[in-house]
Amino acid sequence: MQSYAGAPAKLTELLKYTHHIQKIEKGQFLFQEGSPSKKIYVLLSGLVQISKIIPDGRELTLRICSEGDLMGELNIFCSTPRNLLSAKVAESGEVAVIMKDTLEAKLASEQALALEFMQWMSQHYRKTHTKFRDLVLHGKKGALYSTLIRMANSYGVKTSNGILIDLLLTNQEVANFCGTSREVVNRLLSELRKKGVISINKGIITIHQLAYLKKEIDCENCPKEICNID
């Protein structure tokens, strides 16, 4: 087995079948919605934003992938797979590229790989389910509040002043996570600032009252490996 610098330990079996390592540059698309799906990717470094364009033209961001995340259309053993989502590079880095036909052949014969892949898919579907639950059940306000909670779980740094979200996002990018407009997010964030729930300094959000956000959306206190934006 060839090893790769920075390769995540949690996908060791999958990485055995890496075809090649690809550099990715900020701003480029790794794959786009509607394109043929012949590869999957393991992110070795950098950040990649996974999103979908919804019918009215708005963008719905579903994930921000970081080191160790698996990306690509997971309709394994499908004869004509196409990507249902787009992946745009938010921070330059590298991905391990795995050809889907190779993966399918190995899944059919390698028990350890099949088990690892099934475990990953199960967790991925649980994450997706909880995100759509928040979007559907709690409206625009709930979508924003749950997004802030997920960001705190993924990129939060505890400080004496609260939880600093160590990820610079524009209000439009935050709105994309909520499936709503920038104007709506601007208004909701302004309300939270007036209540002292959050503060924003040079685009960096600090959450001062995480309990308030959780109470407002009837948070079920899912474990952080499920409640995140990865």
PDB file of C-alpha atoms in Angstrom:
ATOM      1  CA  MET A   1       0.000   0.000   0.000  1.00  0.00           C
ATOM      2  CA  GLN A   2       1.340   3.391  -0.993  1.00  0.00           C
ATOM      3  CA  SER A   3       1.060   6.047   1.729  1.00  0.00           C
ATOM      4  CA  TYR A   4       0.230   9.713   1.272  1.00  0.00           C
ATOM      5  CA  ALA A   5       1.263  12.603   3.474  1.00  0.00           C
ATOM      6  CA  GLY A   6      -1.733  13.903   5.364  1.00  0.00           C
ATOM      7  CA  ALA A   7      -3.925  10.914   4.469  1.00  0.00           C
ATOM      8  CA  PRO A   8      -6.636  10.440   7.125  1.00  0.00           C
ATOM      9  CA  ALA A   9      -6.442   7.231   9.117  1.00  0.00           C
ATOM     10  CA  LYS A  10     -10.231   6.748   9.179  1.00  0.00           C
ATOM     11  CA  LEU A  11     -10.337   5.866   5.462  1.00  0.00           C
ATOM     12  CA  THR A  12      -7.290   3.634   5.281  1.00  0.00           C
ATOM     13  CA  GLU A  13      -8.993   0.805   3.390  1.00  0.00           C
ATOM     14  CA  LEU A  14     -10.482   3.129   0.797  1.00  0.00           C
ATOM     15  CA  LEU A  15      -7.191   4.945   0.246  1.00  0.00           C
ATOM     16  CA  LYS A  16      -5.525   1.677  -0.765  1.00  0.00           C
ATOM     17  CA  TYR A  17      -7.298   2.041  -4.107  1.00  0.00           C
ATOM     18  CA  THR A  18      -6.273   5.615  -4.868  1.00  0.00           C
ATOM     19  CA  HIS A  19      -5.712   6.071  -8.600  1.00  0.00           C
ATOM     20  CA  HIS A  20      -3.787   9.345  -8.274  1.00  0.00           C
ATOM     21  CA  ILE A  21      -3.409  12.503  -6.190  1.00  0.00           C
ATOM     22  CA  GLN A  22      -4.860  15.708  -7.656  1.00  0.00           C
ATOM     23  CA  LYS A  23      -4.083  19.267  -6.639  1.00  0.00           C
ATOM     24  CA  ILE A  24      -7.131  21.527  -6.286  1.00  0.00           C
ATOM     25  CA  GLU A  25      -7.140  25.316  -6.490  1.00  0.00           C
ATOM     26  CA  LYS A  26      -9.462  27.770  -4.788  1.00  0.00           C
ATOM     27  CA  GLY A  27     -12.401  28.726  -7.011  1.00  0.00           C
ATOM     28  CA  GLN A  28     -12.327  25.676  -9.284  1.00  0.00           C
ATOM     29  CA  PHE A  29     -15.056  23.024  -9.423  1.00  0.00           C
ATOM     30  CA  LEU A  30     -14.041  19.479  -8.573  1.00  0.00           C
ATOM     31  CA  PHE A  31     -17.291  18.294 -10.163  1.00  0.00           C
ATOM     32  CA  GLN A  32     -20.561  19.938 -11.149  1.00  0.00           C
ATOM     33  CA  GLU A  33     -24.223  19.027 -10.954  1.00  0.00           C
ATOM     34  CA  GLY A  34     -25.346  16.994 -13.976  1.00  0.00           C
ATOM     35  CA  SER A  35     -21.856  15.875 -15.039  1.00  0.00           C
ATOM     36  CA  PRO A  36     -21.011  12.149 -15.389  1.00  0.00           C
ATOM     37  CA  SER A  37     -19.897  10.603 -12.103  1.00  0.00           C
ATOM     38  CA  LYS A  38     -16.921   8.303 -12.648  1.00  0.00           C
ATOM     39  CA  LYS A  39     -14.786   9.171  -9.606  1.00  0.00           C
ATOM     40  CA  ILE A  40     -15.021   9.731  -5.893  1.00  0.00           C
ATOM     41  CA  TYR A  41     -12.576  11.780  -3.868  1.00  0.00           C
ATOM     42  CA  VAL A  42     -11.019  11.773  -0.418  1.00  0.00           C
ATOM     43  CA  LEU A  43     -10.004  15.266   0.656  1.00  0.00           C
ATOM     44  CA  LEU A  44      -6.414  15.230   1.920  1.00  0.00           C
ATOM     45  CA  SER A  45      -6.082  18.975   2.529  1.00  0.00           C
ATOM     46  CA  GLY A  46      -7.996  22.183   1.855  1.00  0.00           C
ATOM     47  CA  LEU A  47     -11.740  22.894   2.006  1.00  0.00           C
ATOM     48  CA  VAL A  48     -14.467  22.023  -0.521  1.00  0.00           C
ATOM     49  CA  GLN A  49     -18.035  23.334  -0.517  1.00  0.00           C
ATOM     50  CA  ILE A  50     -20.781  20.915  -1.603  1.00  0.00           C
ATOM     51  CA  SER A  51     -23.939  22.603  -2.892  1.00  0.00           C
ATOM     52  CA  LYS A  52     -27.019  22.313  -5.080  1.00  0.00           C
ATOM     53  CA  ILE A  53     -28.838  24.881  -7.191  1.00  0.00           C
ATOM     54  CA  ILE A  54     -32.530  24.795  -6.279  1.00  0.00           C
ATOM     55  CA  PRO A  55     -35.259  25.505  -8.906  1.00  0.00           C
ATOM     56  CA  ASP A  56     -35.667  29.230  -8.151  1.00  0.00           C
ATOM     57  CA  GLY A  57     -31.951  29.792  -8.768  1.00  0.00           C
ATOM     58  CA  ARG A  58     -30.790  29.959  -5.162  1.00  0.00           C
ATOM     59  CA  GLU A  59     -27.861  27.892  -3.956  1.00  0.00           C
ATOM     60  CA  LEU A  60     -28.223  25.458  -1.071  1.00  0.00           C
ATOM     61  CA  THR A  61     -24.905  24.592   0.577  1.00  0.00           C
ATOM     62  CA  LEU A  62     -25.020  21.174   2.224  1.00  0.00           C
ATOM     63  CA  ARG A  63     -21.475  20.616   3.456  1.00  0.00           C
ATOM     64  CA  ILE A  64     -18.053  22.124   3.838  1.00  0.00           C
ATOM     65  CA  CYS A  65     -15.670  19.211   3.462  1.00  0.00           C
ATOM     66  CA  SER A  66     -12.343  19.150   5.268  1.00  0.00           C
ATOM     67  CA  GLU A  67      -9.474  16.678   5.608  1.00  0.00           C
ATOM     68  CA  GLY A  68     -10.628  13.068   5.559  1.00  0.00           C
ATOM     69  CA  ASP A  69     -14.062  13.670   4.000  1.00  0.00           C
ATOM     70  CA  LEU A  70     -15.365  11.574   1.141  1.00  0.00           C
ATOM     71  CA  MET A  71     -16.887  13.424  -1.822  1.00  0.00           C
ATOM     72  CA  GLY A  72     -18.694  12.460  -4.987  1.00  0.00           C
ATOM     73  CA  GLU A  73     -21.912  10.791  -6.087  1.00  0.00           C
ATOM     74  CA  LEU A  74     -22.336   7.630  -4.041  1.00  0.00           C
ATOM     75  CA  ASN A  75     -24.766   5.782  -6.320  1.00  0.00           C
ATOM     76  CA  ILE A  76     -22.514   2.760  -6.479  1.00  0.00           C
ATOM     77  CA  PHE A  77     -23.343   0.025  -9.038  1.00  0.00           C
ATOM     78  CA  CYS A  78     -25.481   2.424 -11.100  1.00  0.00           C
ATOM     79  CA  SER A  79     -25.027   2.089 -14.855  1.00  0.00           C
ATOM     80  CA  THR A  80     -25.398   5.801 -15.740  1.00  0.00           C
ATOM     81  CA  PRO A  81     -24.401   7.823 -12.662  1.00  0.00           C
ATOM     82  CA  ARG A  82     -24.466  11.621 -12.734  1.00  0.00           C
ATOM     83  CA  ASN A  83     -23.528  14.087 -10.033  1.00  0.00           C
ATOM     84  CA  LEU A  84     -26.539  15.516  -8.208  1.00  0.00           C
ATOM     85  CA  LEU A  85     -24.420  18.152  -6.447  1.00  0.00           C
ATOM     86  CA  SER A  86     -21.525  20.490  -7.202  1.00  0.00           C
ATOM     87  CA  ALA A  87     -18.194  20.693  -5.391  1.00  0.00           C
ATOM     88  CA  LYS A  88     -16.358  24.036  -5.399  1.00  0.00           C
ATOM     89  CA  VAL A  89     -12.911  24.433  -3.853  1.00  0.00           C
ATOM     90  CA  ALA A  90     -12.980  26.991  -1.028  1.00  0.00           C
ATOM     91  CA  GLU A  91      -9.350  26.505   0.028  1.00  0.00           C
ATOM     92  CA  SER A  92      -6.598  24.997  -2.117  1.00  0.00           C
ATOM     93  CA  GLY A  93      -5.281  21.538  -1.272  1.00  0.00           C
ATOM     94  CA  GLU A  94      -5.176  17.959  -2.565  1.00  0.00           C
ATOM     95  CA  VAL A  95      -7.591  15.074  -3.105  1.00  0.00           C
ATOM     96  CA  ALA A  96      -7.063  11.356  -3.548  1.00  0.00           C
ATOM     97  CA  VAL A  97      -8.935  10.255  -6.679  1.00  0.00           C
ATOM     98  CA  ILE A  98     -10.563   6.820  -6.714  1.00  0.00           C
ATOM     99  CA  MET A  99     -12.159   5.462  -9.894  1.00  0.00           C
ATOM    100  CA  LYS A 100     -15.706   4.302  -9.262  1.00  0.00           C
ATOM    101  CA  ASP A 101     -15.406   1.100 -11.320  1.00  0.00           C
ATOM    102  CA  THR A 102     -12.355   0.097  -9.270  1.00  0.00           C
ATOM    103  CA  LEU A 103     -14.218   0.831  -6.044  1.00  0.00           C
ATOM    104  CA  GLU A 104     -17.220  -1.229  -7.129  1.00  0.00           C
ATOM    105  CA  ALA A 105     -15.039  -4.224  -7.961  1.00  0.00           C
ATOM    106  CA  LYS A 106     -13.233  -4.003  -4.623  1.00  0.00           C
ATOM    107  CA  LEU A 107     -16.463  -3.530  -2.625  1.00  0.00           C
ATOM    108  CA  ALA A 108     -17.709  -6.808  -4.086  1.00  0.00           C
ATOM    109  CA  SER A 109     -14.635  -8.721  -2.920  1.00  0.00           C
ATOM    110  CA  GLU A 110     -13.063  -6.873   0.032  1.00  0.00           C
ATOM    111  CA  GLN A 111     -14.991  -7.267   3.290  1.00  0.00           C
ATOM    112  CA  ALA A 112     -12.991  -4.663   5.250  1.00  0.00           C
ATOM    113  CA  LEU A 113     -13.496  -2.039   2.543  1.00  0.00           C
ATOM    114  CA  ALA A 114     -17.222  -2.789   2.230  1.00  0.00           C
ATOM    115  CA  LEU A 115     -17.686  -2.454   5.994  1.00  0.00           C
ATOM    116  CA  GLU A 116     -15.782   0.845   6.141  1.00  0.00           C
ATOM    117  CA  PHE A 117     -17.745   2.228   3.214  1.00  0.00           C
ATOM    118  CA  MET A 118     -21.105   1.176   4.704  1.00  0.00           C
ATOM    119  CA  GLN A 119     -20.243   2.792   8.030  1.00  0.00           C
ATOM    120  CA  TRP A 120     -19.298   6.028   6.297  1.00  0.00           C
ATOM    121  CA  MET A 121     -22.484   6.068   4.190  1.00  0.00           C
ATOM    122  CA  SER A 122     -24.653   5.408   7.242  1.00  0.00           C
ATOM    123  CA  GLN A 123     -23.173   8.378   9.085  1.00  0.00           C
ATOM    124  CA  HIS A 124     -23.395  10.551   5.969  1.00  0.00           C
ATOM    125  CA  TYR A 125     -27.116   9.811   5.574  1.00  0.00           C
ATOM    126  CA  ARG A 126     -27.750  10.574   9.247  1.00  0.00           C
ATOM    127  CA  LYS A 127     -26.064  13.955   8.856  1.00  0.00           C
ATOM    128  CA  THR A 128     -28.083  14.741   5.737  1.00  0.00           C
ATOM    129  CA  HIS A 129     -31.333  13.694   7.420  1.00  0.00           C
ATOM    130  CA  THR A 130     -30.808  16.014  10.388  1.00  0.00           C
ATOM    131  CA  LYS A 131     -29.909  18.956   8.129  1.00  0.00           C
ATOM    132  CA  PHE A 132     -33.072  18.618   6.067  1.00  0.00           C
ATOM    133  CA  ARG A 133     -35.104  18.114   9.246  1.00  0.00           C
ATOM    134  CA  ASP A 134     -33.908  21.486  10.502  1.00  0.00           C
ATOM    135  CA  LEU A 135     -34.605  23.196   7.185  1.00  0.00           C
ATOM    136  CA  VAL A 136     -38.123  21.768   6.880  1.00  0.00           C
ATOM    137  CA  LEU A 137     -39.357  21.865  10.487  1.00  0.00           C
ATOM    138  CA  HIS A 138     -37.965  25.140  11.804  1.00  0.00           C
ATOM    139  CA  GLY A 139     -38.188  27.583   8.904  1.00  0.00           C
ATOM    140  CA  LYS A 140     -35.627  30.230   7.978  1.00  0.00           C
ATOM    141  CA  LYS A 141     -34.858  31.239  11.550  1.00  0.00           C
ATOM    142  CA  GLY A 142     -34.369  27.632  12.624  1.00  0.00           C
ATOM    143  CA  ALA A 143     -32.219  26.940   9.580  1.00  0.00           C
ATOM    144  CA  LEU A 144     -29.890  29.794  10.545  1.00  0.00           C
ATOM    145  CA  TYR A 145     -29.772  28.839  14.222  1.00  0.00           C
ATOM    146  CA  SER A 146     -28.996  25.187  13.444  1.00  0.00           C
ATOM    147  CA  THR A 147     -26.354  26.290  10.921  1.00  0.00           C
ATOM    148  CA  LEU A 148     -24.640  28.392  13.597  1.00  0.00           C
ATOM    149  CA  ILE A 149     -24.717  25.436  16.003  1.00  0.00           C
ATOM    150  CA  ARG A 150     -23.226  23.132  13.354  1.00  0.00           C
ATOM    151  CA  MET A 151     -20.523  25.671  12.535  1.00  0.00           C
ATOM    152  CA  ALA A 152     -19.677  25.933  16.233  1.00  0.00           C
ATOM    153  CA  ASN A 153     -19.343  22.139  16.424  1.00  0.00           C
ATOM    154  CA  SER A 154     -17.128  21.979  13.324  1.00  0.00           C
ATOM    155  CA  TYR A 155     -15.022  25.125  13.650  1.00  0.00           C
ATOM    156  CA  GLY A 156     -15.760  26.500  17.120  1.00  0.00           C
ATOM    157  CA  VAL A 157     -12.931  27.652  19.368  1.00  0.00           C
ATOM    158  CA  LYS A 158     -13.775  28.213  23.027  1.00  0.00           C
ATOM    159  CA  THR A 159     -12.749  31.639  24.303  1.00  0.00           C
ATOM    160  CA  SER A 160     -13.461  33.622  27.452  1.00  0.00           C
ATOM    161  CA  ASN A 161     -16.065  35.516  25.433  1.00  0.00           C
ATOM    162  CA  GLY A 162     -17.903  32.537  23.963  1.00  0.00           C
ATOM    163  CA  ILE A 163     -17.420  30.185  21.019  1.00  0.00           C
ATOM    164  CA  LEU A 164     -15.549  31.780  18.118  1.00  0.00           C
ATOM    165  CA  ILE A 165     -16.351  30.225  14.744  1.00  0.00           C
ATOM    166  CA  ASP A 166     -12.933  30.021  13.099  1.00  0.00           C
ATOM    167  CA  LEU A 167     -14.269  30.149   9.556  1.00  0.00           C
ATOM    168  CA  LEU A 168     -14.651  33.330   7.527  1.00  0.00           C
ATOM    169  CA  LEU A 169     -17.943  33.324   5.605  1.00  0.00           C
ATOM    170  CA  THR A 170     -19.879  36.114   3.959  1.00  0.00           C
ATOM    171  CA  ASN A 171     -23.546  36.563   4.854  1.00  0.00           C
ATOM    172  CA  GLN A 172     -24.392  35.244   1.386  1.00  0.00           C
ATOM    173  CA  GLU A 173     -22.444  32.052   2.090  1.00  0.00           C
ATOM    174  CA  VAL A 174     -24.253  31.663   5.419  1.00  0.00           C
ATOM    175  CA  ALA A 175     -27.557  32.233   3.582  1.00  0.00           C
ATOM    176  CA  ASN A 176     -26.666  29.438   1.159  1.00  0.00           C
ATOM    177  CA  PHE A 177     -26.519  27.003   4.082  1.00  0.00           C
ATOM    178  CA  CYS A 178     -30.034  28.056   5.049  1.00  0.00           C
ATOM    179  CA  GLY A 179     -31.575  27.971   1.588  1.00  0.00           C
ATOM    180  CA  THR A 180     -32.662  31.598   1.927  1.00  0.00           C
ATOM    181  CA  SER A 181     -31.637  35.094   0.832  1.00  0.00           C
ATOM    182  CA  ARG A 182     -28.794  37.242   2.113  1.00  0.00           C
ATOM    183  CA  GLU A 183     -31.318  39.899   3.177  1.00  0.00           C
ATOM    184  CA  VAL A 184     -33.134  37.454   5.452  1.00  0.00           C
ATOM    185  CA  VAL A 185     -29.861  36.321   7.031  1.00  0.00           C
ATOM    186  CA  ASN A 186     -28.754  39.926   7.510  1.00  0.00           C
ATOM    187  CA  ARG A 187     -31.962  40.662   9.422  1.00  0.00           C
ATOM    188  CA  LEU A 188     -31.786  37.516  11.572  1.00  0.00           C
ATOM    189  CA  LEU A 189     -28.123  38.029  12.427  1.00  0.00           C
ATOM    190  CA  SER A 190     -28.851  41.656  13.337  1.00  0.00           C
ATOM    191  CA  GLU A 191     -31.606  40.492  15.718  1.00  0.00           C
ATOM    192  CA  LEU A 192     -29.229  38.014  17.366  1.00  0.00           C
ATOM    193  CA  ARG A 193     -26.591  40.722  17.777  1.00  0.00           C
ATOM    194  CA  LYS A 194     -29.101  43.069  19.437  1.00  0.00           C
ATOM    195  CA  LYS A 195     -30.043  40.308  21.885  1.00  0.00           C
ATOM    196  CA  GLY A 196     -26.376  39.653  22.688  1.00  0.00           C
ATOM    197  CA  VAL A 197     -26.583  36.085  21.419  1.00  0.00           C
ATOM    198  CA  ILE A 198     -23.759  36.604  18.933  1.00  0.00           C
ATOM    199  CA  SER A 199     -21.230  39.224  17.907  1.00  0.00           C
ATOM    200  CA  ILE A 200     -19.472  39.673  14.570  1.00  0.00           C
ATOM    201  CA  ASN A 201     -16.004  41.135  14.136  1.00  0.00           C
ATOM    202  CA  LYS A 202     -14.542  41.428  10.633  1.00  0.00           C
ATOM    203  CA  GLY A 203     -16.801  38.638   9.396  1.00  0.00           C
ATOM    204  CA  ILE A 204     -15.941  36.229  12.250  1.00  0.00           C
ATOM    205  CA  ILE A 205     -18.934  35.172  14.359  1.00  0.00           C
ATOM    206  CA  THR A 206     -18.687  34.547  18.097  1.00  0.00           C
ATOM    207  CA  ILE A 207     -21.597  32.807  19.809  1.00  0.00           C
ATOM    208  CA  HIS A 208     -22.171  34.049  23.348  1.00  0.00           C
ATOM    209  CA  GLN A 209     -25.394  32.174  24.107  1.00  0.00           C
ATOM    210  CA  LEU A 210     -25.311  28.748  22.469  1.00  0.00           C
ATOM    211  CA  ALA A 211     -28.054  27.528  24.824  1.00  0.00           C
ATOM    212  CA  TYR A 212     -30.420  30.183  23.434  1.00  0.00           C
ATOM    213  CA  LEU A 213     -29.955  28.915  19.868  1.00  0.00           C
ATOM    214  CA  LYS A 214     -30.496  25.311  20.950  1.00  0.00           C
ATOM    215  CA  LYS A 215     -33.649  26.135  22.902  1.00  0.00           C
ATOM    216  CA  GLU A 216     -35.172  28.035  19.983  1.00  0.00           C
ATOM    217  CA  ILE A 217     -34.949  25.002  17.661  1.00  0.00           C
ATOM    218  CA  ASP A 218     -35.731  22.323  20.277  1.00  0.00           C
ATOM    219  CA  CYS A 219     -32.219  20.940  19.846  1.00  0.00           C
ATOM    220  CA  GLU A 220     -31.995  17.176  20.361  1.00  0.00           C
ATOM    221  CA  ASN A 221     -28.306  17.398  21.333  1.00  0.00           C
ATOM    222  CA  CYS A 222     -27.110  15.077  18.604  1.00  0.00           C
ATOM    223  CA  PRO A 223     -23.444  14.065  18.901  1.00  0.00           C
ATOM    224  CA  LYS A 224     -20.979  16.401  17.199  1.00  0.00           C
ATOM    225  CA  GLU A 225     -20.030  13.776  14.619  1.00  0.00           C
ATOM    226  CA  ILE A 226     -23.628  14.117  13.330  1.00  0.00           C
ATOM    227  CA  CYS A 227     -24.365  17.789  14.113  1.00  0.00           C
ATOM    228  CA  ASN A 228     -21.737  19.536  11.990  1.00  0.00           C
ATOM    229  CA  ILE A 229     -21.284  21.071   8.549  1.00  0.00           C
ATOM    230  CA  ASP A 230     -18.573  18.652   7.379  1.00  0.00           C
TER     231      ASP A 230
END
